[in-house]
Amino acid sequence: MARPASAVRAAVDDAVERYRLPGIAVGVVVDGQVQQVELRGETASGSGDAIARDTLFKIASNTKAMTAALLARQVDAGLLAWDDPVVKHLPGFRMHEDWVTREMQVRDLLVHNSGLGPGAGDLMLWPEPNAFTRDEVIAGLAHLKPRWSFRSRYAYDNTLYIVAGEVAAAAGGAPFDVLLRREVFEPLGLDSCRIGEWRVAEAGSVAAPHARRDGGWVARPDGEVVADMPMAAAGGVRCGLDDMLRWVQAWLDPETPGSDGAPWLSQTQREAAWTAHMPMPLSQRMRDWNRSHYYAYGHGWRLTDVDGTAKVSHTGTLSGMYSAVTLLPELGVGFVILINGNAGEARTVLEQALSRHFTAGASAGAGEQAPEAPRPSLVDHYAGLLAMERSMAAAEATTSDASAGTDPARRPATAGGMATWLGRYRDPWFGEVTVCAVDGGVRFASLKSPRLSGAVLLEGERLLVDFDTLGADADAWMEFSRGVEGGSARLVMAKVDPEADFSYDYEDLAFERVGDCS
């Protein structure tokens, strides 16, 4: 399926220009071959080090398909079965409800059907760095209360993929990172990909994540050593573009051999990976933009249709890096987007523009001539639609809040005004925090997640935390209450911005006062 390279190049240029991206790598596979590679920008803004085909990016949640593939290889080898109870491999595993613990199977770890709320437990994973261990994250699941019944609906999570990695380790008799290299990286020739602990100096070109500040990009490069992180199985892999394109080729070709010459993955497991195990909500945007009819989650992949053809994809978002892997298997097409900036909208519109570039032409009727290139700047077209969505949402919010008037200005809370509530508090899964007087004001500080620390402010009569190193979307309301019959004080929290990233799962916290400020 030959399609003009100029259209892909123009779309990448449009995205870079519109969003002023610090760096981006895009590659396209057609009919089993790498047809096109587009590289722009620098590994770190202002460094002069250009993005290359082997520059390592965080692929974040695109790791999930690799973790699922590792488990699939183990199923092929007879080391486990998808319907094995998780406790068969991890006897100490516990969910909040005993019957869920008993009934949860290995496949349930991969399809986001646990009944937990979106992103439950993510505060043990980020913001990075923090001091939570993998064992602590898994133990924390026993204290996370479900929001819905088990297997009743879809809600995205990361913590159960960490459990999946430990199931693989137990079944395979080796740590997760060792198994992923042996069963996924090495057979497919993903030579630059990194997992576990590794040294930056030995890895070659490494992209730094970037955040927006004062209208520009600020890089946050790694230290000398990248540590093995608890969330490795959920989002800890880094790869270069060439290796991600090999990953795409392996999925588009069912006969891809492993290192022993036999198929790397059986047809049965390929079909299981792309089976709609859990329905997902089909948004109006997907209906309008793509004429989609279904949306579901497989084993580490999202499944839908675009212009009448199947689409298998996933995205990744982690600490200033965004990725996307998109497969159109019926067209023999796949592409990869890697961005080293906090650029969610850029990824959305570029992924959409590239998808439609291939699907719109393929869906043209026999008597129609497929366009030689996308409509003038599909990137701008979809960016405009997103702007329209935001404008409509803002208008609705303004209308609904009109009677409330302008929000009162924020002001620092005082130690005297909060004397009743000062102290040390503990949550069963998140651990200890302090709400203590500092220089006449009050600060909230987490013992195990140091970036979750900031000044306590008043907005009207409500208390909130303004975290020092996080954006405004991370702010959290604080609500204190007295314990029943003279018991210890309680603290619950919630997002100030209801549309903030679900990984700020403050709503799952339930603190109880355990002592005085030291």
mmCIF file of C-alpha atoms in Angstrom, residues 389-402:
data_model
loop_
_atom_site.group_PDB
_atom_site.id
_atom_site.type_symbol
_atom_site.label_atom_id
_atom_site.label_comp_id
_atom_site.label_asym_id
_atom_site.label_seq_id
_atom_site.Cartn_x
_atom_site.Cartn_y
_atom_site.Cartn_z
ATOM 1 C CA GLU A 389 -14.462 21.255 22.273
ATOM 2 C CA ARG A 390 -12.606 23.251 24.932
ATOM 3 C CA SER A 391 -14.483 26.424 24.064
ATOM 4 C CA MET A 392 -17.857 24.691 24.371
ATOM 5 C CA ALA A 393 -16.859 23.082 27.685
ATOM 6 C CA ALA A 394 -15.658 26.448 29.019
ATOM 7 C CA ALA A 395 -18.916 28.118 27.974
ATOM 8 C CA GLU A 396 -20.928 25.434 29.757
ATOM 9 C CA ALA A 397 -18.792 25.790 32.883
ATOM 10 C CA THR A 398 -19.177 29.581 32.818
ATOM 11 C CA THR A 399 -22.944 29.266 32.492
ATOM 12 C CA SER A 400 -23.218 26.742 35.322
ATOM 13 C CA ASP A 401 -20.981 28.809 37.620
ATOM 14 C CA ALA A 402 -22.525 32.188 36.792
#
